[in-house]
Amino acid sequence: MSKNLFKESLKALKTVRGLALCAILIAISCVLCFLKWGITLSVNITFFFLPVSVAALLLGPIPAAIVGGVADILGAVITPTGPYFPGFTLNMIIVGLIYGIFFFKEKPRLWKIILVRLIIALVVDLALTPLWLHLLYSTPLVWAFWVERFIKCAIVIPIEVVLMFTVNTALSRLNSK
């Protein structure tokens, strides 16, 4: 991980183009809050991750983290599904940082998107989210709970990888022209 990566991504926030793109991606995230595809009662496919991955690809880790964090807060206000909890905002900031570290100034590669999504699954979906749910709802941290989270990841990750690869590849081609 290069220090220049963060410096370069910070420069994007000093340009009108970078700020406008962040604002547009946050607005798109807010619209995407309304789109959910329920597979089962506990498994929903959302498209909230796409604007964050686009911000990571085009602007870098810092703007992607900001897009993820601000979009999460606005999404909680626009479509509340429970009480606001800052741990979930931290999750989206971490997701933005991870996407940015792996995607910024890189050509989208399927293996890299799979790797990044697996890292996020381990750090955010299987470690932090159960902790936040435990703190928020006193959900027991038992083996069955992690099995359920793992099954959810097994269903959601392939769909997210395909969507992210498709969108990032198309944007990468447009951005290089």
Short mmCIF file of C-alpha atoms in Angstrom, two decimals:
data_model
loop_
_atom_site.label_atom_id
_atom_site.label_comp_id
_atom_site.label_asym_id
_atom_site.label_seq_id
_atom_site.Cartn_x
_atom_site.Cartn_y
_atom_site.Cartn_z
CA MET A 1 0.00 0.00 0.00
CA SER A 2 1.55 3.21 -1.16
CA LYS A 3 1.39 6.50 0.65
CA ASN A 4 1.05 8.14 -2.76
CA LEU A 5 -2.18 6.23 -3.32
CA PHE A 6 -3.83 8.16 -0.48
CA LYS A 7 -2.23 11.46 -1.53
CA GLU A 8 -3.46 11.04 -5.10
CA SER A 9 -6.95 10.13 -3.97
CA LEU A 10 -7.02 13.15 -1.68
CA LYS A 11 -6.21 15.36 -4.68
CA ALA A 12 -9.47 14.22 -6.27
CA LEU A 13 -11.36 15.98 -3.48
CA LYS A 14 -9.67 19.26 -4.40
CA THR A 15 -11.09 19.30 -7.92
CA VAL A 16 -14.56 20.29 -9.04
CA ARG A 17 -14.77 17.06 -11.06
CA GLY A 18 -13.88 14.93 -8.04
CA LEU A 19 -16.32 16.68 -5.69
CA ALA A 20 -19.10 16.59 -8.28
CA LEU A 21 -18.50 12.89 -8.92
CA CYS A 22 -18.60 12.17 -5.18
CA ALA A 23 -21.88 14.07 -4.88
CA ILE A 24 -23.40 12.24 -7.85
CA LEU A 25 -22.32 8.86 -6.48
CA ILE A 26 -23.78 9.69 -3.07
CA ALA A 27 -27.05 10.69 -4.76
CA ILE A 28 -27.07 7.44 -6.75
CA SER A 29 -26.49 5.53 -3.50
CA CYS A 30 -29.49 7.25 -1.96
CA VAL A 31 -31.65 6.20 -4.92
CA LEU A 32 -30.30 2.66 -4.73
CA CYS A 33 -31.39 2.47 -1.08
CA PHE A 34 -34.90 1.94 -2.42
CA LEU A 35 -33.89 -1.02 -4.59
CA LYS A 36 -33.70 -4.32 -2.73
CA TRP A 37 -34.11 -7.79 -4.05
CA GLY A 38 -35.25 -10.15 -1.33
CA ILE A 39 -34.05 -13.70 -1.90
CA THR A 40 -35.11 -14.97 1.53
CA LEU A 41 -36.33 -13.26 4.69
CA SER A 42 -32.77 -12.66 5.88
CA VAL A 43 -30.96 -12.35 2.52
CA ASN A 44 -31.40 -9.17 0.49
CA ILE A 45 -29.42 -8.11 -2.53
CA THR A 46 -28.80 -4.38 -2.51
CA PHE A 47 -26.89 -2.27 -4.99
CA PHE A 48 -25.50 0.14 -2.42
CA PHE A 49 -21.93 -1.12 -2.95
CA LEU A 50 -21.77 -0.14 -6.63
CA PRO A 51 -21.35 3.65 -6.25
CA VAL A 52 -18.69 3.04 -3.58
CA SER A 53 -16.75 0.73 -5.91
CA VAL A 54 -17.08 3.27 -8.74
CA ALA A 55 -15.73 6.01 -6.44
CA ALA A 56 -12.83 3.70 -5.54
CA LEU A 57 -12.05 2.96 -9.19
CA LEU A 58 -12.24 6.55 -10.41
CA LEU A 59 -11.19 8.60 -7.36
CA GLY A 60 -9.38 6.37 -4.87
CA PRO A 61 -9.70 5.17 -1.28
CA ILE A 62 -10.35 8.46 0.53
CA PRO A 63 -13.22 9.63 -1.71
CA ALA A 64 -14.65 6.09 -1.77
CA ALA A 65 -14.62 6.00 2.04
CA ILE A 66 -16.37 9.38 2.14
CA VAL A 67 -18.96 8.28 -0.42
CA GLY A 68 -19.60 5.10 1.57
CA GLY A 69 -19.89 6.88 4.91
CA VAL A 70 -22.04 9.81 3.76
CA ALA A 71 -24.26 7.54 1.66
CA ASP A 72 -24.78 5.23 4.64
CA ILE A 73 -25.85 8.12 6.88
CA LEU A 74 -28.20 9.54 4.23
CA GLY A 75 -29.53 6.08 3.47
CA ALA A 76 -30.33 5.57 7.15
CA VAL A 77 -32.26 8.85 7.13
CA ILE A 78 -34.08 8.23 3.83
CA THR A 79 -34.96 4.55 4.29
CA PRO A 80 -34.57 3.66 7.97
CA THR A 81 -34.68 -0.07 8.68
CA GLY A 82 -33.94 0.34 12.36
CA PRO A 83 -32.12 2.76 14.62
CA TYR A 84 -29.09 4.52 13.20
CA PHE A 85 -25.89 2.89 14.40
CA PRO A 86 -22.45 4.39 13.58
CA GLY A 87 -20.86 0.93 13.39
CA PHE A 88 -22.57 0.32 10.06
CA THR A 89 -21.27 3.66 8.79
CA LEU A 90 -17.80 2.56 9.85
CA ASN A 91 -18.38 -0.64 7.83
CA MET A 92 -19.08 1.39 4.68
CA ILE A 93 -16.02 3.60 5.28
CA ILE A 94 -13.87 0.47 5.60
CA VAL A 95 -15.44 -1.00 2.45
CA GLY A 96 -14.63 2.21 0.55
CA LEU A 97 -11.04 2.16 1.78
CA ILE A 98 -10.56 -1.50 0.82
CA TYR A 99 -12.11 -0.99 -2.61
CA GLY A 100 -9.93 2.08 -3.16
CA ILE A 101 -6.70 0.36 -2.15
CA PHE A 102 -7.31 -2.46 -4.63
CA PHE A 103 -9.17 -0.71 -7.49
CA PHE A 104 -7.72 2.83 -7.82
CA LYS A 105 -5.64 3.25 -10.97
CA GLU A 106 -6.00 -0.47 -11.71
CA LYS A 107 -7.66 -2.28 -14.56
CA PRO A 108 -10.63 -4.28 -13.21
CA ARG A 109 -9.70 -7.94 -12.94
CA LEU A 110 -12.16 -10.61 -11.94
CA TRP A 111 -9.76 -12.35 -9.55
CA LYS A 112 -9.03 -9.05 -7.79
CA ILE A 113 -12.72 -8.24 -7.37
CA ILE A 114 -13.31 -11.73 -5.94
CA LEU A 115 -10.36 -11.32 -3.56
CA VAL A 116 -11.54 -7.88 -2.39
CA ARG A 117 -15.08 -9.11 -1.85
CA LEU A 118 -13.78 -12.06 0.19
CA ILE A 119 -11.63 -9.72 2.32
CA ILE A 120 -14.69 -7.54 2.93
CA ALA A 121 -16.73 -10.63 3.79
CA LEU A 122 -14.19 -11.65 6.43
CA VAL A 123 -13.60 -8.21 7.92
CA VAL A 124 -17.00 -6.57 7.61
CA ASP A 125 -19.69 -9.21 7.02
CA LEU A 126 -18.40 -11.94 9.32
CA ALA A 127 -16.51 -9.96 11.99
CA LEU A 128 -17.78 -6.40 12.39
CA THR A 129 -21.46 -6.75 11.42
CA PRO A 130 -22.15 -9.55 13.95
CA LEU A 131 -20.45 -7.42 16.59
CA TRP A 132 -22.62 -4.39 15.71
CA LEU A 133 -25.78 -6.53 15.70
CA HIS A 134 -24.80 -7.92 19.10
CA LEU A 135 -24.24 -4.44 20.52
CA LEU A 136 -27.41 -3.03 18.95
CA TYR A 137 -29.90 -5.86 19.46
CA SER A 138 -28.14 -8.16 21.96
CA THR A 139 -28.04 -10.83 19.26
CA PRO A 140 -26.21 -13.84 20.69
CA LEU A 141 -22.80 -14.48 19.15
CA VAL A 142 -23.28 -18.19 18.69
CA TRP A 143 -22.05 -20.60 16.02
CA ALA A 144 -25.46 -20.71 14.28
CA PHE A 145 -25.38 -16.95 13.83
CA TRP A 146 -22.07 -17.11 11.93
CA VAL A 147 -23.32 -20.02 9.83
CA GLU A 148 -26.31 -17.88 8.80
CA ARG A 149 -24.01 -14.94 7.98
CA PHE A 150 -21.72 -17.26 6.00
CA ILE A 151 -24.65 -18.62 3.97
CA LYS A 152 -25.79 -15.06 3.29
CA CYS A 153 -22.28 -14.20 2.03
CA ALA A 154 -22.21 -17.32 -0.13
CA ILE A 155 -25.41 -16.21 -1.84
CA VAL A 156 -24.67 -12.49 -2.13
CA ILE A 157 -20.96 -12.43 -3.05
CA PRO A 158 -21.19 -14.05 -6.52
CA ILE A 159 -23.97 -11.65 -7.53
CA GLU A 160 -22.04 -8.62 -6.24
CA VAL A 161 -18.84 -9.76 -7.96
CA VAL A 162 -20.56 -10.08 -11.34
CA LEU A 163 -22.27 -6.69 -10.99
CA MET A 164 -19.09 -4.98 -9.79
CA PHE A 165 -16.96 -6.52 -12.54
CA THR A 166 -19.47 -5.49 -15.22
CA VAL A 167 -19.86 -1.90 -14.00
CA ASN A 168 -16.17 -1.34 -13.21
CA THR A 169 -15.03 -2.79 -16.55
CA ALA A 170 -17.45 -0.56 -18.48
CA LEU A 171 -16.41 2.54 -16.52
CA SER A 172 -12.74 1.70 -16.83
CA ARG A 173 -13.10 1.55 -20.60
CA LEU A 174 -15.02 4.84 -20.69
CA ASN A 175 -12.51 6.53 -18.38
CA SER A 176 -9.53 5.46 -20.51
CA LYS A 177 -10.96 7.04 -23.67
#
